Short mmCIF file of C-alpha atoms in Angstrom, two decimals:
data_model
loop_
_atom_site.label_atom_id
_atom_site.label_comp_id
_atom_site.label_asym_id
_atom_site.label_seq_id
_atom_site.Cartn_x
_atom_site.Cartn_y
_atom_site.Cartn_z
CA UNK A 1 -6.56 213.50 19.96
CA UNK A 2 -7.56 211.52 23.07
CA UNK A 3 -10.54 209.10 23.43
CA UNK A 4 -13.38 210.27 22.80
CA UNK A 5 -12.33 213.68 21.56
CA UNK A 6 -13.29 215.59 18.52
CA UNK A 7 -10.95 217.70 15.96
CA UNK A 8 -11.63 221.00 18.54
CA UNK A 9 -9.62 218.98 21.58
CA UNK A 10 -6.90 220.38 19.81
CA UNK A 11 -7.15 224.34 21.17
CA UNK A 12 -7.36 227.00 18.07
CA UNK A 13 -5.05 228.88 19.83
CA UNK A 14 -2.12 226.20 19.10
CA UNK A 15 -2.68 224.84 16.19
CA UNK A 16 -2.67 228.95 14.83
CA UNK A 17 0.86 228.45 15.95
CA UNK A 18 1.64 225.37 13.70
CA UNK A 19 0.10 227.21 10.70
CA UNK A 20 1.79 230.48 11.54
CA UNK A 21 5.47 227.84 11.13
CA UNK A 22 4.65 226.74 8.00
CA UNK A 23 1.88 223.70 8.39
CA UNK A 24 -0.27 222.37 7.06
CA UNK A 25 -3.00 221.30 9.67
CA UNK A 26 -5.59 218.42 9.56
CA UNK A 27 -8.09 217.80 12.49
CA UNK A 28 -10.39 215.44 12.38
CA UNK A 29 -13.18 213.86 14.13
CA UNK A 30 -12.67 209.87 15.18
CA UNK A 31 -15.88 207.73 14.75
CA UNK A 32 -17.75 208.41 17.32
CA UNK A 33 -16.73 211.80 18.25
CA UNK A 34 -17.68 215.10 16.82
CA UNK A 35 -19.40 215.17 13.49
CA UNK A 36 -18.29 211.56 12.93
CA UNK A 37 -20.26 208.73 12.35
CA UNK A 38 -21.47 207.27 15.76
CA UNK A 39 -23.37 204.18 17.11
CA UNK A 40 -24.08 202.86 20.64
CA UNK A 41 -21.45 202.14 22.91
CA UNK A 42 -22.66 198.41 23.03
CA UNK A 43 -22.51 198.34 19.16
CA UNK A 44 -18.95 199.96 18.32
CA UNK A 45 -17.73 197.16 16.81
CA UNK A 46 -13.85 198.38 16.41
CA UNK A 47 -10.49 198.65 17.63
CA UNK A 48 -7.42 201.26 17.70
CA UNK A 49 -6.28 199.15 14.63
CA UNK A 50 -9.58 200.73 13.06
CA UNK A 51 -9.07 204.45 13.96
CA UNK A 52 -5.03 204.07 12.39
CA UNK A 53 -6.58 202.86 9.27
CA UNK A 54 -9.28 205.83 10.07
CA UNK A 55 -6.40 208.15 9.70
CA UNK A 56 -5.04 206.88 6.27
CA UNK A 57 -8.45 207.21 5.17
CA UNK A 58 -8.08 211.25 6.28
CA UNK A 59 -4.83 211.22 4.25
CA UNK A 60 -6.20 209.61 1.61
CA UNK A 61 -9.62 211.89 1.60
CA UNK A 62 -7.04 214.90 1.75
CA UNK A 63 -4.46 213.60 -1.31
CA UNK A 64 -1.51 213.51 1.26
CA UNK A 65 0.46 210.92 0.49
CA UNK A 66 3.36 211.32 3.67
CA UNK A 67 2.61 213.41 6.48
CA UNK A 68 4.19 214.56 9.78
CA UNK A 69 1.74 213.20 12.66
CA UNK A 70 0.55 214.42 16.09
CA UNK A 71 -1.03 212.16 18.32
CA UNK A 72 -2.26 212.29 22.02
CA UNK A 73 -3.04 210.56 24.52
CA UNK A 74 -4.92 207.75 23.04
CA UNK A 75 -3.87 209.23 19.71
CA UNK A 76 -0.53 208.22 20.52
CA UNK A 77 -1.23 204.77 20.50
CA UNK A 78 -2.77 205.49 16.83
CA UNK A 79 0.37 207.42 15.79
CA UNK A 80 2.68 204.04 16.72
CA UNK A 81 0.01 201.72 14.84
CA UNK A 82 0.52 203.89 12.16
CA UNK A 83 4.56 203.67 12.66
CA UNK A 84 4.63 200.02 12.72
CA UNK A 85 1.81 199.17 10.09
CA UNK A 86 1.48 202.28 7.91
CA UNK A 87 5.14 203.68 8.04
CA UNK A 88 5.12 204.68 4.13
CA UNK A 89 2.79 207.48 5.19
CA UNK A 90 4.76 209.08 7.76
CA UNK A 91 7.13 211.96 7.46
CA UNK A 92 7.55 211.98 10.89
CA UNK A 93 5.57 211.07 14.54
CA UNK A 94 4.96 213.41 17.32
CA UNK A 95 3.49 211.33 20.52
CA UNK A 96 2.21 213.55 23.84
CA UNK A 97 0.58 212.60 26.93
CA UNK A 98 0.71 208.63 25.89
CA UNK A 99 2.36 205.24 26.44
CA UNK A 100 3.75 202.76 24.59
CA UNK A 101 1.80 199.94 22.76
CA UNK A 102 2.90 197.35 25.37
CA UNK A 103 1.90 200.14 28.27
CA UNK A 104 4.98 199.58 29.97
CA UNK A 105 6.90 202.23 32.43
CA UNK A 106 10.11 202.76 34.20
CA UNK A 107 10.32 202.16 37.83
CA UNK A 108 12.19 205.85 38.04
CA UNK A 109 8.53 207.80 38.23
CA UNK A 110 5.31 205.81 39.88
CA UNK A 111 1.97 207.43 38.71
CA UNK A 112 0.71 210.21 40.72
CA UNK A 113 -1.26 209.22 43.17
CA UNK A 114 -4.53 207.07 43.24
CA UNK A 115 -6.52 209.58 45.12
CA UNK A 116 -6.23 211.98 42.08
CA UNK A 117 -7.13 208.88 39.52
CA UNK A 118 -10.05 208.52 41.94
CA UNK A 119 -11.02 211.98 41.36
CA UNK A 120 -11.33 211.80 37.76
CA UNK A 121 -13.04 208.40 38.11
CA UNK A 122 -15.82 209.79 40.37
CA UNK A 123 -15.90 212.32 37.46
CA UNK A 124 -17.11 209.95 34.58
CA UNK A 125 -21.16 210.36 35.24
CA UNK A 126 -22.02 213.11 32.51
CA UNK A 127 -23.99 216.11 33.20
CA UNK A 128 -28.31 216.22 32.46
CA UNK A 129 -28.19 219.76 31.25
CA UNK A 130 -25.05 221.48 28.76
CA UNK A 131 -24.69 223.48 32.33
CA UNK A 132 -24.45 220.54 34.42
CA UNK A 133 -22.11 218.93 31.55
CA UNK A 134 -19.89 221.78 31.11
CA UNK A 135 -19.42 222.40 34.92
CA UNK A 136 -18.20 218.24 34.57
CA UNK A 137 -15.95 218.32 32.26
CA UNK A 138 -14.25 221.43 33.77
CA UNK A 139 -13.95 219.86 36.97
CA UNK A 140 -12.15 216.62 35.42
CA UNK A 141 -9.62 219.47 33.19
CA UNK A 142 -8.86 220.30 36.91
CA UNK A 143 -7.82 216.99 37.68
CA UNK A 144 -6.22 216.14 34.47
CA UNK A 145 -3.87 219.56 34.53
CA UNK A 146 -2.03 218.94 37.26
CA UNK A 147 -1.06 220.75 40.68
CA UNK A 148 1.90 222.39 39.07
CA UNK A 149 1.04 225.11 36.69
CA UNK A 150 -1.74 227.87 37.15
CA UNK A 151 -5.38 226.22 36.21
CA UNK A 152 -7.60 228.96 34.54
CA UNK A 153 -10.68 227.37 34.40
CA UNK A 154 -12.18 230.37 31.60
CA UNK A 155 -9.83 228.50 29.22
CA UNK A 156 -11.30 225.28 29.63
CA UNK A 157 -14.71 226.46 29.69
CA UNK A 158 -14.18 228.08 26.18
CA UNK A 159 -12.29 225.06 24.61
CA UNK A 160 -15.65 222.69 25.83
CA UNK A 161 -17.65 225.11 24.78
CA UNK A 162 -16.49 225.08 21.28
CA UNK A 163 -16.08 221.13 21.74
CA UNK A 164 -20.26 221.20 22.31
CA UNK A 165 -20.94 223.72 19.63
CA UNK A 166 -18.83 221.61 16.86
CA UNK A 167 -20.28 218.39 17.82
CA UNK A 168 -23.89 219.89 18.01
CA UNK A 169 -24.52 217.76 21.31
CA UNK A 170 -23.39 218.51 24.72
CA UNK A 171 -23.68 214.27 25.05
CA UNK A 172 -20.23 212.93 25.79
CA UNK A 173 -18.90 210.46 23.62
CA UNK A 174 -19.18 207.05 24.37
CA UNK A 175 -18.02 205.02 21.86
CA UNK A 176 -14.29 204.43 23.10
CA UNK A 177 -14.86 203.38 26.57
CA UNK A 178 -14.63 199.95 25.29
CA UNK A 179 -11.09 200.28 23.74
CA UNK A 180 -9.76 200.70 26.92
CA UNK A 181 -10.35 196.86 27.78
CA UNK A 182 -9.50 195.85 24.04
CA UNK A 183 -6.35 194.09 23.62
CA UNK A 184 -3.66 196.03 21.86
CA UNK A 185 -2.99 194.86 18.07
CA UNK A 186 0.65 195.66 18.50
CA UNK A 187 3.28 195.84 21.51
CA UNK A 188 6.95 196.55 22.51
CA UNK A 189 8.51 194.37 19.44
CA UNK A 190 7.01 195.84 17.08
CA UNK A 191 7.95 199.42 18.41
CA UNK A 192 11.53 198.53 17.88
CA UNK A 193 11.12 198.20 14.13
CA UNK A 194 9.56 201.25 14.01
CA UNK A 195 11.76 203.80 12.12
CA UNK A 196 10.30 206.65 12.21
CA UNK A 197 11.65 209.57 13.28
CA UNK A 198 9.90 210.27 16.79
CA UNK A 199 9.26 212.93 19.51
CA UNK A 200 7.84 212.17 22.79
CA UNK A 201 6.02 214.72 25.12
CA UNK A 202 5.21 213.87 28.47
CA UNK A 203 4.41 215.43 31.45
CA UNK A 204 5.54 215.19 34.98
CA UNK A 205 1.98 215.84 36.28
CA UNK A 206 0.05 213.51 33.89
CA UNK A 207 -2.45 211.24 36.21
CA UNK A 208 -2.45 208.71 33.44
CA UNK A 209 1.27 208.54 31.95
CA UNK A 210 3.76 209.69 34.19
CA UNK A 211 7.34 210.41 33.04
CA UNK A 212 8.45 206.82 33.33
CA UNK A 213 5.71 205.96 30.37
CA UNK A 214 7.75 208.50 28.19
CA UNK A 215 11.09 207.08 28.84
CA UNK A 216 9.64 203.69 27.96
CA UNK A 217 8.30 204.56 24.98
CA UNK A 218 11.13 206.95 23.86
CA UNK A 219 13.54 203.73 24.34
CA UNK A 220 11.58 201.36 22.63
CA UNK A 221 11.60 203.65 19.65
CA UNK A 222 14.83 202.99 17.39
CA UNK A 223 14.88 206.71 16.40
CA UNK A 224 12.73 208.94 19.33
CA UNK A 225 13.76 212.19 21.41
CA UNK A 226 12.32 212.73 24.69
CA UNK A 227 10.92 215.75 25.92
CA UNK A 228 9.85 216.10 29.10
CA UNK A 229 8.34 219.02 31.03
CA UNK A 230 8.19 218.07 34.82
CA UNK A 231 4.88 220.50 35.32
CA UNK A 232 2.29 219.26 32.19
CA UNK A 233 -0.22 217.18 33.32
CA UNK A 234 -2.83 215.43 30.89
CA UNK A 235 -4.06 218.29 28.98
CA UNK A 236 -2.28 221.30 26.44
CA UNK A 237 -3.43 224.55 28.50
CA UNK A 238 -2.06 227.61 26.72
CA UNK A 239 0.61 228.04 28.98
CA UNK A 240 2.84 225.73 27.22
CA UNK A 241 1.38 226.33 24.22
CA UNK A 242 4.46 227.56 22.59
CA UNK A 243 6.86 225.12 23.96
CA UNK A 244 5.21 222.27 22.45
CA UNK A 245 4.32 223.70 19.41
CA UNK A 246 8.19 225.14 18.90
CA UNK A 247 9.21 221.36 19.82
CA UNK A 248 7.41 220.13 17.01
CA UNK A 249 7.93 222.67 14.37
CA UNK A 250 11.39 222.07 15.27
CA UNK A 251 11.19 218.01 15.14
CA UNK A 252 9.46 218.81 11.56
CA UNK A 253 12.54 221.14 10.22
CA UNK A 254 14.83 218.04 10.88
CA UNK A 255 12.37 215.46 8.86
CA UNK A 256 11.09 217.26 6.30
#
């Protein structure tokens, strides 16, 4: 999952639909998120090479040796660590609503526009009461979904609701702002060795990775499929639950 999201940023409602096609399902909290481990921002002394080696340390905990991986958003950047430096424990990689390493794009689709990344920016202050906080993070879902699909802000509501009642805090995580400004451990070179088999997911409406970040990444990738669906934004809302989750069930069938 993204920065500073916890195991429930993935919605019950589709990972039910990976079980229900045979998997095997693992969410887990990052440091800093959740039930994790956390420090101060000012002391989280890490980087996204940290949270791969995080996620062997899941497979490991669980006695999975291989394992087909899901990453988004800044969890894609984790899944292609893990493809270039941890390969041996990958059945396959699944990466949605992310760039590549070397965050580079295509000229065919500029990000949507800087008013909406304004938006979300003026969005970052978190709320004083779980209220105040909830109403927040609502309000930057808006954003982050996208003009082009039906918003149902109920479904958001629920999905932080059960965020707040896992992590036993309605206190944002803080941890990962710094990773943003943290050098990348890996870039478009090492993508190209990567062989693992690969699906891409973007979105059309995504604020932060536009189409042309998928097409990148997808042809850096020696062996990568591209889906895209023009209307997603940054966020899964149960509307295209099924699409993604058949996408990937179907990417697993041909790697198993």
């Amino acid at each position: 999952m993204g920065a500073g999201a916890a195991a429930p940023g993935w919605p019950d409602e589709f990972v039910e639909l990976l079980v229900e096609g045979g998997c095997r399902v693992i969410r887990y909290d990052h440091r800093d998120t959740g039930r994790s481990t956390a420090v101060p921002a000012a002391e989280a002394d890490y980087d996204l090479g940290d949270l791969a080696r995080d996620a062997v340390a899941v497979l490991d905990a669980h006695g999975v040796d291989r394992a087909h991986v899901v990453g988004m958003s800044m969890g894609g950047l984790i899944g292609q660590l893990l493809a270039v430096d941890h390969a041996d424990r990958l059945r396959s990689l699944t990466l949605t609503h992310t760039g590549a390493l070397d965050m580079g794009t295509t000229d065919e689709n500029p990000a949507v526009g800087p008013e909406r990344l304004t938006r979300v920016i003026a969005l970052a202050e978190p709320g004083a009461t779980e209220e105040a906080e909830l109403e927040r993070r609502v309000a930057l879902w808006r954003e982050l979904h996208g003009d082009a699909l039906p918003f149902d802000p109920a479904e958001y509501l629920r999905l932080e609701r059960r965020v707040i009642a896992h992590a036993g805090t309605f206190l944002p995580s803080t941890g990962h702002i710094r990773l943003a400004s943290t050098p990348l451990p890996r870039g478009a070179d090492d993508l190209r060795t990567a062989t693992t088999p690969t699906l891409v997911v973007q979105g059309g409406q995504d604020p932060f990775f536009p189409l042309g970040h998928g097409r990148h990444l997808a042809g850096l990738l020696p062996d990568a499929r591209l889906l895209e669906i023009p209307e997603l934004g940054h966020a899964l809302p149960a509307v295209v639950h099924r699409r993604v989750a058949d996408a990937i069930l179907d990417h697993l069938r041909r790697h198993p």
